[in-house]
XYZ file of C-alpha atoms in Angstrom:
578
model
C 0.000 0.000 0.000
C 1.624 3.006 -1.030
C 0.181 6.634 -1.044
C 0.364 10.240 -2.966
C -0.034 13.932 -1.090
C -2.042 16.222 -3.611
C -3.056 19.248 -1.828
C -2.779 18.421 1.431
C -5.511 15.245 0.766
C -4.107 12.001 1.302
C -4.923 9.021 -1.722
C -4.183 5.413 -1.206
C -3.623 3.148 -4.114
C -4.555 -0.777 -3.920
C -5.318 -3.254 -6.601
C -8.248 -5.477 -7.181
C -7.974 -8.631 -8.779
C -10.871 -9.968 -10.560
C -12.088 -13.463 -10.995
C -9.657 -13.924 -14.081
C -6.152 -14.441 -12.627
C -5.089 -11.891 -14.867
C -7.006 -9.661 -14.661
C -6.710 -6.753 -12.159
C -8.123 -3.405 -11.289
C -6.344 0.208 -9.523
C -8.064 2.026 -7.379
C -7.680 5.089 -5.409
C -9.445 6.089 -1.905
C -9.048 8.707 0.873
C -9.041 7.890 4.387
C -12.927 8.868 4.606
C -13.953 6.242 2.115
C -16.034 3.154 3.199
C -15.827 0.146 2.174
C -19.107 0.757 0.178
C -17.273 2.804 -2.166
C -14.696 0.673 -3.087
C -16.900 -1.648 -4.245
C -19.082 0.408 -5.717
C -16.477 1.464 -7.958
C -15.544 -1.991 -9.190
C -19.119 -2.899 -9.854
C -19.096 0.004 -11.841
C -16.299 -0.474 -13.575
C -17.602 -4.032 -14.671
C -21.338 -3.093 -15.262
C -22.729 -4.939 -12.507
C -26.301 -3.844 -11.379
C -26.798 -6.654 -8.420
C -23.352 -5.460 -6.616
C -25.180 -6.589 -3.060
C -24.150 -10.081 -4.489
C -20.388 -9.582 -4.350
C -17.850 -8.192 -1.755
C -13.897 -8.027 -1.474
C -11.873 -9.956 0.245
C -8.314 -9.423 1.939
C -5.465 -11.589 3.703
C -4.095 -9.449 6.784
C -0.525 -9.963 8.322
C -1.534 -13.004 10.188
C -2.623 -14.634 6.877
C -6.405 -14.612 7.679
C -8.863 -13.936 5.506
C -11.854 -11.419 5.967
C -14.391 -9.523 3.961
C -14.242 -5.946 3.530
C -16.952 -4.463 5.822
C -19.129 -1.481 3.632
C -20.069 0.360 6.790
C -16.474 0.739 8.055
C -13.969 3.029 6.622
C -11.004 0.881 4.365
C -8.098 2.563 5.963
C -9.108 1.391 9.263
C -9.595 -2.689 8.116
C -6.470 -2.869 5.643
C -3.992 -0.262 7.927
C -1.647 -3.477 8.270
C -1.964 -4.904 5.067
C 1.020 -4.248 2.814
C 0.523 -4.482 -0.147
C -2.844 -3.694 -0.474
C -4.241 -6.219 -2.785
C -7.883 -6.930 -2.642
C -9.427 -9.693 -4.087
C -13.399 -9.779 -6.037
C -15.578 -12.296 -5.246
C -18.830 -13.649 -4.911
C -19.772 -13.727 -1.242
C -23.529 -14.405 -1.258
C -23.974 -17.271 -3.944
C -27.983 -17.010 -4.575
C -30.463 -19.683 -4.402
C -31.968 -18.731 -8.342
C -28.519 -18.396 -9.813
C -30.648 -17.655 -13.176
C -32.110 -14.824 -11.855
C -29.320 -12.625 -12.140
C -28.642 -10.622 -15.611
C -26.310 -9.544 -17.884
C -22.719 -9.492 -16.381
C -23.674 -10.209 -12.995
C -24.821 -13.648 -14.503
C -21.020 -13.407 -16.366
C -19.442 -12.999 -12.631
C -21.205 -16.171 -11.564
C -20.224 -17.926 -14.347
C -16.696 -17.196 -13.499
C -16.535 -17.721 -10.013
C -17.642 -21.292 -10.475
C -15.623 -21.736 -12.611
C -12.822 -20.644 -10.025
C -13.969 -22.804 -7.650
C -14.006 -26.178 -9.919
C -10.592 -25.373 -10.509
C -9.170 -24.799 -7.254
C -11.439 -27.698 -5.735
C -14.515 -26.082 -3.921
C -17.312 -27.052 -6.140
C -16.861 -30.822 -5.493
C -18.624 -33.221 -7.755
C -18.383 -36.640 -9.338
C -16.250 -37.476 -11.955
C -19.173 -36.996 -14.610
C -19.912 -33.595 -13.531
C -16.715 -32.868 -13.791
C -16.451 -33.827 -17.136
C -20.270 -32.454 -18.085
C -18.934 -29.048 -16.306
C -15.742 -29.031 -18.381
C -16.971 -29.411 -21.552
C -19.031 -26.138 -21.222
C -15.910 -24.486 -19.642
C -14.493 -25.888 -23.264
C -17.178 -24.554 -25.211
C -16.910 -21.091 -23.996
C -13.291 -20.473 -24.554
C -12.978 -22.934 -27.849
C -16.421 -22.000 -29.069
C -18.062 -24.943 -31.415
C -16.061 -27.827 -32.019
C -14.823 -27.590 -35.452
C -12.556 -31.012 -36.614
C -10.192 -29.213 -38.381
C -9.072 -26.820 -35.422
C -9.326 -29.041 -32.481
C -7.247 -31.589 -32.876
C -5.172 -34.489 -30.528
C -6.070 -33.669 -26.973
C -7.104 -29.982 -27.249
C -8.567 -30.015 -24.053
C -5.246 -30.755 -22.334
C -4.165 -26.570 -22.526
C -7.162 -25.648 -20.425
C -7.495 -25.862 -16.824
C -10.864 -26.796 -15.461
C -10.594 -29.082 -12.850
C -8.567 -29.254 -9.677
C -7.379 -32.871 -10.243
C -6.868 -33.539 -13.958
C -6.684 -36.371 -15.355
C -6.300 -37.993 -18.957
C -9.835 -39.679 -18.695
C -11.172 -36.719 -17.347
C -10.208 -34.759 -20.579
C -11.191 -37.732 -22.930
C -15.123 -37.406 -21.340
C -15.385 -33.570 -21.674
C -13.885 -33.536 -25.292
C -16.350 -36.455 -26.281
C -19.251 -34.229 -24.614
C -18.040 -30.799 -26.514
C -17.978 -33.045 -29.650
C -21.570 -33.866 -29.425
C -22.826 -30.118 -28.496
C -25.350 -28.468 -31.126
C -23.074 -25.553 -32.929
C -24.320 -22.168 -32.170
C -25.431 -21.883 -28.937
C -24.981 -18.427 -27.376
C -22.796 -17.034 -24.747
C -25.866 -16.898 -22.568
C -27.503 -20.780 -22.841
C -23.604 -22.154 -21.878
C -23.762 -19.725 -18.734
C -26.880 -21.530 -17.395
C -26.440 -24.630 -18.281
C -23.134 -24.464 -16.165
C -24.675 -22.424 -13.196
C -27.372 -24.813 -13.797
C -25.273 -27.958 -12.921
C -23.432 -26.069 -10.091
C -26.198 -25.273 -8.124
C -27.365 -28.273 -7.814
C -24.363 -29.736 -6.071
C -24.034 -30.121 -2.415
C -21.132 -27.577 -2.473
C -22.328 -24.606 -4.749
C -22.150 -21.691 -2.778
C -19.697 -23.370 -0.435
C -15.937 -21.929 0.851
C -14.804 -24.546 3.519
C -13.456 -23.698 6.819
C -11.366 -26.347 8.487
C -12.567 -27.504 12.110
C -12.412 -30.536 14.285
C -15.603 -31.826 16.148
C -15.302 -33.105 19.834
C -14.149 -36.389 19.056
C -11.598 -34.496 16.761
C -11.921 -35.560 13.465
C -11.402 -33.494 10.618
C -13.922 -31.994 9.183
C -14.473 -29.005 6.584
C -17.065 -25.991 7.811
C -19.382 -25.148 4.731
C -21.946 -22.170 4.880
C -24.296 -20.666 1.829
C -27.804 -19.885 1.374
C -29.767 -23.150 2.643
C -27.541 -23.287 6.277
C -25.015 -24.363 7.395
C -23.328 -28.046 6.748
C -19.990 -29.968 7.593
C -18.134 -32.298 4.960
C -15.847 -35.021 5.394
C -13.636 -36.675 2.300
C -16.137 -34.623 0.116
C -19.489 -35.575 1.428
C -21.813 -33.514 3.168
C -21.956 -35.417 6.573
C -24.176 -32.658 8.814
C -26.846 -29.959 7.418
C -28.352 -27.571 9.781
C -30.882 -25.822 7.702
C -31.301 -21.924 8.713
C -34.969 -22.069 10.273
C -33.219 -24.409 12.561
C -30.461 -22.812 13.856
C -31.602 -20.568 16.978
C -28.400 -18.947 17.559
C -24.197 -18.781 16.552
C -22.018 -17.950 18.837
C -18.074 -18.409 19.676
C -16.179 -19.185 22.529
C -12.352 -18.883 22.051
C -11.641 -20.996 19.248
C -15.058 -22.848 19.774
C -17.621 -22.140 16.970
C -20.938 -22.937 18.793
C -24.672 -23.250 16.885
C -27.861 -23.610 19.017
C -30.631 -25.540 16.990
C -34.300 -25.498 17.999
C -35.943 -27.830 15.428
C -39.020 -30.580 16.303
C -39.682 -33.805 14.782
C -43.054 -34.567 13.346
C -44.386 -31.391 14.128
C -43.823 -32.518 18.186
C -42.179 -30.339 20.922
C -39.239 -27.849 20.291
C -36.279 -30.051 20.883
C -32.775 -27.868 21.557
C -29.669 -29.008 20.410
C -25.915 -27.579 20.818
C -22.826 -28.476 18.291
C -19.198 -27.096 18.530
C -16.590 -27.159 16.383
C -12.709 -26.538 17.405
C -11.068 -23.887 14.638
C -7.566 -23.922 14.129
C -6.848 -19.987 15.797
C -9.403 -17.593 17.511
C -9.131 -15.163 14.424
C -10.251 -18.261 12.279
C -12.853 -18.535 14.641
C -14.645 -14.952 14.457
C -14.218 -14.993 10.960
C -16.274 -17.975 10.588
C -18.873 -16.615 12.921
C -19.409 -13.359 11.250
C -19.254 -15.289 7.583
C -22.248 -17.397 9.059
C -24.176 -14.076 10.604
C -24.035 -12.781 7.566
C -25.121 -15.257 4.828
C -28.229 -15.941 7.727
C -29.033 -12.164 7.456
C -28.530 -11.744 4.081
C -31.255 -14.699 3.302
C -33.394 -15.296 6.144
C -34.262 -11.317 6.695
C -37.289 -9.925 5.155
C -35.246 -6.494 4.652
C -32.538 -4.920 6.240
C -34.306 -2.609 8.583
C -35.032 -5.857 10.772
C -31.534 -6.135 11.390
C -30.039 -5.703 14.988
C -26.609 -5.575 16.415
C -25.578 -9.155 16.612
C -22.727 -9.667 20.253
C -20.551 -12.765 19.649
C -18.058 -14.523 22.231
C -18.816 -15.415 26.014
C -17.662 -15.125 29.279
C -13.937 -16.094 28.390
C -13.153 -14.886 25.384
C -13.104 -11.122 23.543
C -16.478 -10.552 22.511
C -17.109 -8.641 19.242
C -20.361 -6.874 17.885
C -21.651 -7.117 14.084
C -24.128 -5.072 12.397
C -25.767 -6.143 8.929
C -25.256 -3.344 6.252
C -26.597 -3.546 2.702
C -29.936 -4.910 1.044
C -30.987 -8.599 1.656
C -32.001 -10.762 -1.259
C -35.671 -10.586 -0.704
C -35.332 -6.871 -1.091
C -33.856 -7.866 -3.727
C -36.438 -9.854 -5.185
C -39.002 -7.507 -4.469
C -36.962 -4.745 -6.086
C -36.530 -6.906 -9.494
C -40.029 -8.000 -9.459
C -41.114 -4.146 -9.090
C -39.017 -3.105 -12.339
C -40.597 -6.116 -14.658
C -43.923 -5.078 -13.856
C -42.471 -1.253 -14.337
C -41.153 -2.703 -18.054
C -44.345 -4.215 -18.438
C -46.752 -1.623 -17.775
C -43.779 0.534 -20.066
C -44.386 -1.640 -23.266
C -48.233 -1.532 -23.009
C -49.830 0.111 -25.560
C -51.794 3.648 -24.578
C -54.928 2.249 -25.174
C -54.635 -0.812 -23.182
C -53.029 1.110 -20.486
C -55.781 3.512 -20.311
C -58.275 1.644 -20.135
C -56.135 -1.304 -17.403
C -55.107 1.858 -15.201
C -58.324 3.544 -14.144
C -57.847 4.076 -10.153
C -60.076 3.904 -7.317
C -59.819 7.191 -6.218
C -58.888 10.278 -8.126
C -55.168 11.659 -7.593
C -56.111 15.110 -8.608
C -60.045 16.188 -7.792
C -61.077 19.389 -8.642
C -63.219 22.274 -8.227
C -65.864 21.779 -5.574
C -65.013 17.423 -5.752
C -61.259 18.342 -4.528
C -62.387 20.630 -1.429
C -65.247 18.157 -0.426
C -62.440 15.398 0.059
C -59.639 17.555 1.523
C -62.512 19.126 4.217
C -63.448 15.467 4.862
C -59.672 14.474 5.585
C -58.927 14.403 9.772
C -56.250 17.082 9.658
C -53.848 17.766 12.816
C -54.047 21.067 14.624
C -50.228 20.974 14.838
C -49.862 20.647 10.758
C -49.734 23.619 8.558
C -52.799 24.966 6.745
C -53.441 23.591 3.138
C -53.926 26.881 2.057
C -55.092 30.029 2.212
C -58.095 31.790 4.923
C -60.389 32.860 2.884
C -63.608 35.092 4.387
C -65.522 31.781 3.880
C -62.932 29.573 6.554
C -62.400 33.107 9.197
C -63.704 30.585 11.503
C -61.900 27.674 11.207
C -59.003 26.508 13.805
C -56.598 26.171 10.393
C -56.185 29.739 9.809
C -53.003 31.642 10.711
C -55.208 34.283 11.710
C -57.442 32.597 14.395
C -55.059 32.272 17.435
C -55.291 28.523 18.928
C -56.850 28.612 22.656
C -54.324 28.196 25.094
C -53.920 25.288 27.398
C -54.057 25.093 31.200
C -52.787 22.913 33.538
C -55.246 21.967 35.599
C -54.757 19.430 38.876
C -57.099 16.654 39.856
C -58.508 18.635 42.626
C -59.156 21.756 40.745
C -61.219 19.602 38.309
C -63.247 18.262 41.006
C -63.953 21.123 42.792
C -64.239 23.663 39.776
C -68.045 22.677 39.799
C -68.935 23.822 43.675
C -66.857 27.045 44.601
C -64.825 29.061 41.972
C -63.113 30.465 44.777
C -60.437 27.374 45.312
C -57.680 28.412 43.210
C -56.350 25.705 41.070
C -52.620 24.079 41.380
C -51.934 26.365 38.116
C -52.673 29.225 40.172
C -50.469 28.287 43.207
C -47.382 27.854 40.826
C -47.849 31.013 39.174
C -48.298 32.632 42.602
C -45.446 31.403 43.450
C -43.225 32.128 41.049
C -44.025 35.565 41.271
C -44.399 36.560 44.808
C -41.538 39.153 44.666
C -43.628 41.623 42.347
C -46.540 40.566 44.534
C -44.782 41.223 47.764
C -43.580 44.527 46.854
C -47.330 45.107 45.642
C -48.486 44.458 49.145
C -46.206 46.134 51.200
C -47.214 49.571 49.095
C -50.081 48.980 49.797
C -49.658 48.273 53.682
C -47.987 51.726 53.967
C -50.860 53.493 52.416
C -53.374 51.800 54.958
C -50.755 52.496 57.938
C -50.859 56.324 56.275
C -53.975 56.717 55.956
C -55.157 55.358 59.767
C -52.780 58.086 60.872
C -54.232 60.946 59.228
C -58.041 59.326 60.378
C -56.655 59.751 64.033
C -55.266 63.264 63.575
C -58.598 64.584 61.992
C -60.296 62.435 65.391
C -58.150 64.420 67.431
C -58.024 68.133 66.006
C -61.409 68.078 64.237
C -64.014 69.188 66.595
C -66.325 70.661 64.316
C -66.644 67.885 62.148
C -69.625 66.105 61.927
C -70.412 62.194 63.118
C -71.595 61.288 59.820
C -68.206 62.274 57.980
C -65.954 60.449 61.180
C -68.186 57.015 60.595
C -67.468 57.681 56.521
C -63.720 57.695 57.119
C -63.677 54.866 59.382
C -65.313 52.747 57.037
C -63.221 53.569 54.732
C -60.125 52.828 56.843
C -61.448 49.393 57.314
C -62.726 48.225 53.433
C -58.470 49.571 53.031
C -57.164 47.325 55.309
C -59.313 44.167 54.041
C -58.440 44.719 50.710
C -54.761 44.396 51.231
C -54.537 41.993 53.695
C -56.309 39.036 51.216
C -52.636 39.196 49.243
C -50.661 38.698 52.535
C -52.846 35.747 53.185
C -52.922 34.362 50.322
C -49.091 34.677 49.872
C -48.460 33.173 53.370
C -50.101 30.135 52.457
C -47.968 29.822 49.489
C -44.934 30.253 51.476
C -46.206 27.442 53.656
C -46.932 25.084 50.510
C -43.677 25.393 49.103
C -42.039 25.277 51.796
C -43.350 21.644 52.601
C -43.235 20.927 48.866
C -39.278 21.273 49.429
C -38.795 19.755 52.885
C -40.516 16.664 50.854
C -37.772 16.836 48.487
C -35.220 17.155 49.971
C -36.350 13.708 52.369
C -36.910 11.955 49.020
C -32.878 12.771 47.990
C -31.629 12.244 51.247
C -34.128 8.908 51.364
C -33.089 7.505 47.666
C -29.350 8.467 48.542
C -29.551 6.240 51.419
C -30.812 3.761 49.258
C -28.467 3.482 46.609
C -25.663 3.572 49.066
C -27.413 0.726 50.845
C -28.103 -1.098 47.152
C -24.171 -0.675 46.535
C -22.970 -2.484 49.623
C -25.699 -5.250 49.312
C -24.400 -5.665 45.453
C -20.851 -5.979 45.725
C -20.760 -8.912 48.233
C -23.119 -10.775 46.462
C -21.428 -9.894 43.077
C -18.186 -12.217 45.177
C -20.358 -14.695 46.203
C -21.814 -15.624 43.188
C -18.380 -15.446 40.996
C -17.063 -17.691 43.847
C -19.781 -20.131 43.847
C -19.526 -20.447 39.517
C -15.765 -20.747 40.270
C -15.590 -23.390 42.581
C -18.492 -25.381 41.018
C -16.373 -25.036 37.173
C -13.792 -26.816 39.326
C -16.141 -29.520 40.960
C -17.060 -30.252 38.038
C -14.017 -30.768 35.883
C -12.453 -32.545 38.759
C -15.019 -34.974 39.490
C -15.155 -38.216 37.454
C -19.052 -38.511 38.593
C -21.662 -39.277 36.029
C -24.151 -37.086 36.379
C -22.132 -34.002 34.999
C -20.562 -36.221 32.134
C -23.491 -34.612 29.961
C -22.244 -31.762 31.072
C -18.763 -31.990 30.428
C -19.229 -32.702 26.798
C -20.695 -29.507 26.497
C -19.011 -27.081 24.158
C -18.503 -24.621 26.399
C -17.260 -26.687 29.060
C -14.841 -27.982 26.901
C -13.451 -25.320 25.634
C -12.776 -23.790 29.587
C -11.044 -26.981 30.031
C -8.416 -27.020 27.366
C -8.176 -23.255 26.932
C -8.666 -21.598 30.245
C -8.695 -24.295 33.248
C -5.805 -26.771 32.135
C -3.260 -23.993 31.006
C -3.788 -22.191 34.565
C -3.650 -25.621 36.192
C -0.536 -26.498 34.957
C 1.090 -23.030 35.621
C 0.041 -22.951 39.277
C 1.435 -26.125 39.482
C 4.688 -25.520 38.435
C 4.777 -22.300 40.246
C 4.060 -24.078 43.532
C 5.912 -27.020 42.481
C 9.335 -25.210 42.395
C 8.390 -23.586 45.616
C 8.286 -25.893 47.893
């Protein structure tokens, strides 16, 4: 991987090689590119339309494979990869291989015809031959006696084991083709005979089951299975499988299937891969081919954790379309085409709707008034003299909305002199300007009793009648200012109990949680402890009733990965003490 500074922007450079060996592809990315657009780019560059189909694969320092996550950005996945050499391939192999058009059909074709070669696509020895003889036709076209002559056949590769009879059989069949068959027919015959093989679709993993026999890992659109010396020996179709999961180097499934339409009956299988790396790689390879066609569309898919209690767990997320959106997608552009190449009439008089798309006049406000219409929305247009009523005009302001407590709704009936818990807040949030209010008006009162008791005492010539006047007055002036004062003291009194209650509640759920984290740590030891010692008990023991148990997966793979390494080391430790 090599890169070039061009105005202070940053380009990496990496090759792609195709599914010819010779062919290959440069490309250029920044450091903000995602894997999305590097394979966007190649698709693009072939005239592929059903890109969700392939992805590109890379071998990191530790010479393990993985697939080039879209979501993620490339610099970050291929940082110690040197050179950066990608590889294009087909990652989701589909269950209609005939669906697919055009080049992307060309691509399949290709890729397996890669995998015959190199040994994936494992058949018999007639397939073989029936394979290679179209692998013959497309890059010798029709037989023609003249040109193809001795053993012909012999300067083409197209099988992983060659042989002399193996050459003899496909010449004989390429003999006997019909002369002028198209590009097209030889690709589907081929994918044709491919995908019905156990293998199509299939890149094996090597792993070792508990007795530890070799076996080969193999995972495409119909589950997952396990081959040994070629055959398929294990199939765990997808509906079946419940979960995947990893453990170390431990590639665990979780099968919930039922026989005869009986009880759920639950099921667990490990495999043993050769590294942990191997490992996550074929747990995410197996997330992703379930996603891809078990998912109805991608907006179902959730983060997916992987890896237990003793090993580094990891975290997935699904990206891209799955193949029934796909499906649904390809379906929706034939009937598009269709309805296209239908002639005006027909499609006039085929395409009448229901209900109009575009009423008019006094039709199109009829069915717009009779729509429910949210007071939030905007107006659908303008407030005319005929609609200076309605709650949709800019110019009618909306009525405003109260808070109103339980109480005040029960009692708003008998008295409208309770004031309502709105009131009380809004009393209480402004009792300074009310205060000051109050005490203004206090001074007047205090004023004005003092000048009533200076014209008492200096005004002998003025009459009863205009004394009682005055001292009426005096009191309907101190009535009227003292109903604030009251009504402010109770407020005073409310609040203040509203915060005493508060500030119990902290002090009451602070005690708690301080009680909650003593109580949790203990028992947090206890129960790590207890699992400890009983993981011992029962690797130690020789009884039978945990022998089930022992063969578990899991079990096993804390035995000879965690438990007898640690044993061992303690042992020598304590060994060369003493």
């Amino acid at each position: 991987m090599f890169k070039s500074r061009s105005e202070g922007n940053v380009v990496y450079k990496c090759t792609v090689r195709l599914l010819e060996d010779l062919d290959v592809l440069e490309c250029e990315f920044q450091p903000h590119h995602k894997g999305s657009f590097l394979l966007d780019y190649v698709c693009e560059q072939l005239e592929i339309t059903e890109k969700d189909y392939f992805g590109l694969r890379f071998v990191d320092s530790a010479k393990q494979r993985h697939w080039l996550d879209l979501a993620k950005t490339i610099i970050k996945q291929v940082k110690d990869v040197d050179p950066l050499v990608l590889s294009f391939r087909v990652k989701f192999y589909p269950a209609d291989p005939l669906r697919l058009t055009n080049n992307g059909k060309l691509m399949l074709y290709q890729q397996l015809k890669r995998d015959l070669r190199h040994g994936r696509l494992y058949c018999s020895a007639g397939e073989a031959a029936a394979l290679g003889a179209l692998i013959v036709q497309d890059e010798l076209g029709d037989y023609d006696a003249e040109t193809h002559t001795g053993e012909y056949v012999s300067s083409l590769k197209i099988a992983l084991r060659q042989s002399e009879p193996l050459e003899k059989k496909a010449m004989e069949l390429h003999q006997k083709r019909e002369p002028g068959q198209e590009a097209v027919a030889v690709y589907d015959e081929f994918v044709g005979i491919a995908r019905s093989l156990e293998t199509y679709g299939i890149d094996p993993h090597p792993v070792k089951d508990h007795r530890g026999t070799q076996l080969y890992l193999g995972i495409n659109f119909s589950g997952i299975s396990t081959f040994a010396a070629g055959r398929r020996t294990q199939h765990f179709r997808w509906p079946e499988v419940h979960k995947i999961n990893f453990e170390g180097k431990m590639f665990i499934i979780h099968l919930a299937y039922s026989e005869d339409r009986r009880e759920v009956k639950k099921h667990t299988v490990g495999f043993k891969c050769p590294s942990g790396a191997a490992c996550r790689y074929v747990w995410r390879c197996s997330i992703e081919q379930m996603l891809f066609f078990t998912l109805p569309t991608s907006q179902h898919a959730s983060v997916v954790s992987g890896g237990g209690f003793f090993s580094w767990g990891t975290k997935f997320r699904y990206s891209g379309r799955t193949e029934r959106e796909l499906m649904s997608e390809a379906l929706q552009a034939l009937r598009q085409q269709k309805l296209n190449n239908t002639s005006p009439s027909k499609r006039k008089a085929q395409s009448v709707p229901a209900t109009p798309s575009s009423p008019q006049g006094d039709l199109a406000e009829i069915r717009y008034s009779s729509l429910p219409r949210s007071t939030m929305s905007e107006p659908l247009g303008g407030c005319g003299d005929h609609m200076a009523s309605s709650v949709y005009c800019t110019d009618n302001p909306l009525p405003t909305l109260e808070t109103v407590s339980e109480e005040a709704r029960k009692t708003n009936g008998e008295s409208n002199d309770h004031l309502s818990d709105y009131y009380f807040r809004d009393s209480f949030d402004h009792s300074s300007s009310e205060s000051g209010f109050t005490a203004a008006a206090a001074n007047s009162a205090n004023a004005l009793g003092d000048h009533h008791h200076q014209h008492h005492r200096h005004g002998a010539s003025s009459s009863g009648g205009h004394h009682s006047l005055l001292h009426h007055h005096h009191r309907q002036a101190y009535t009227t200012d003292n109903i604030p004062a009251l009504a402010i003291h109770s407020v005073t009194n409310h609040a203040a109990s509203i915060i005493q209650q508060q500030n119990a509640s902290n002090s009451a759920k602070n005690a708690k949680k301080f009680s909650l984290v003593q109580a949790f740590v203990p028992s947090f030891v206890f129960v790590v402890v207890v699992l400890i010692l009983s993981a011992i008990y029962i690797l130690e023991t020789d009884s039978e009733l945990f022998a089930s148990m022992r063969n578990w997966p899991e079990m096993i793979c804390l035995r000879y990965q965690y438990y007898q390494p640690l044993k061992e080391f303690l042992a020598k430790k304590f060994g060369a003490i003493f």
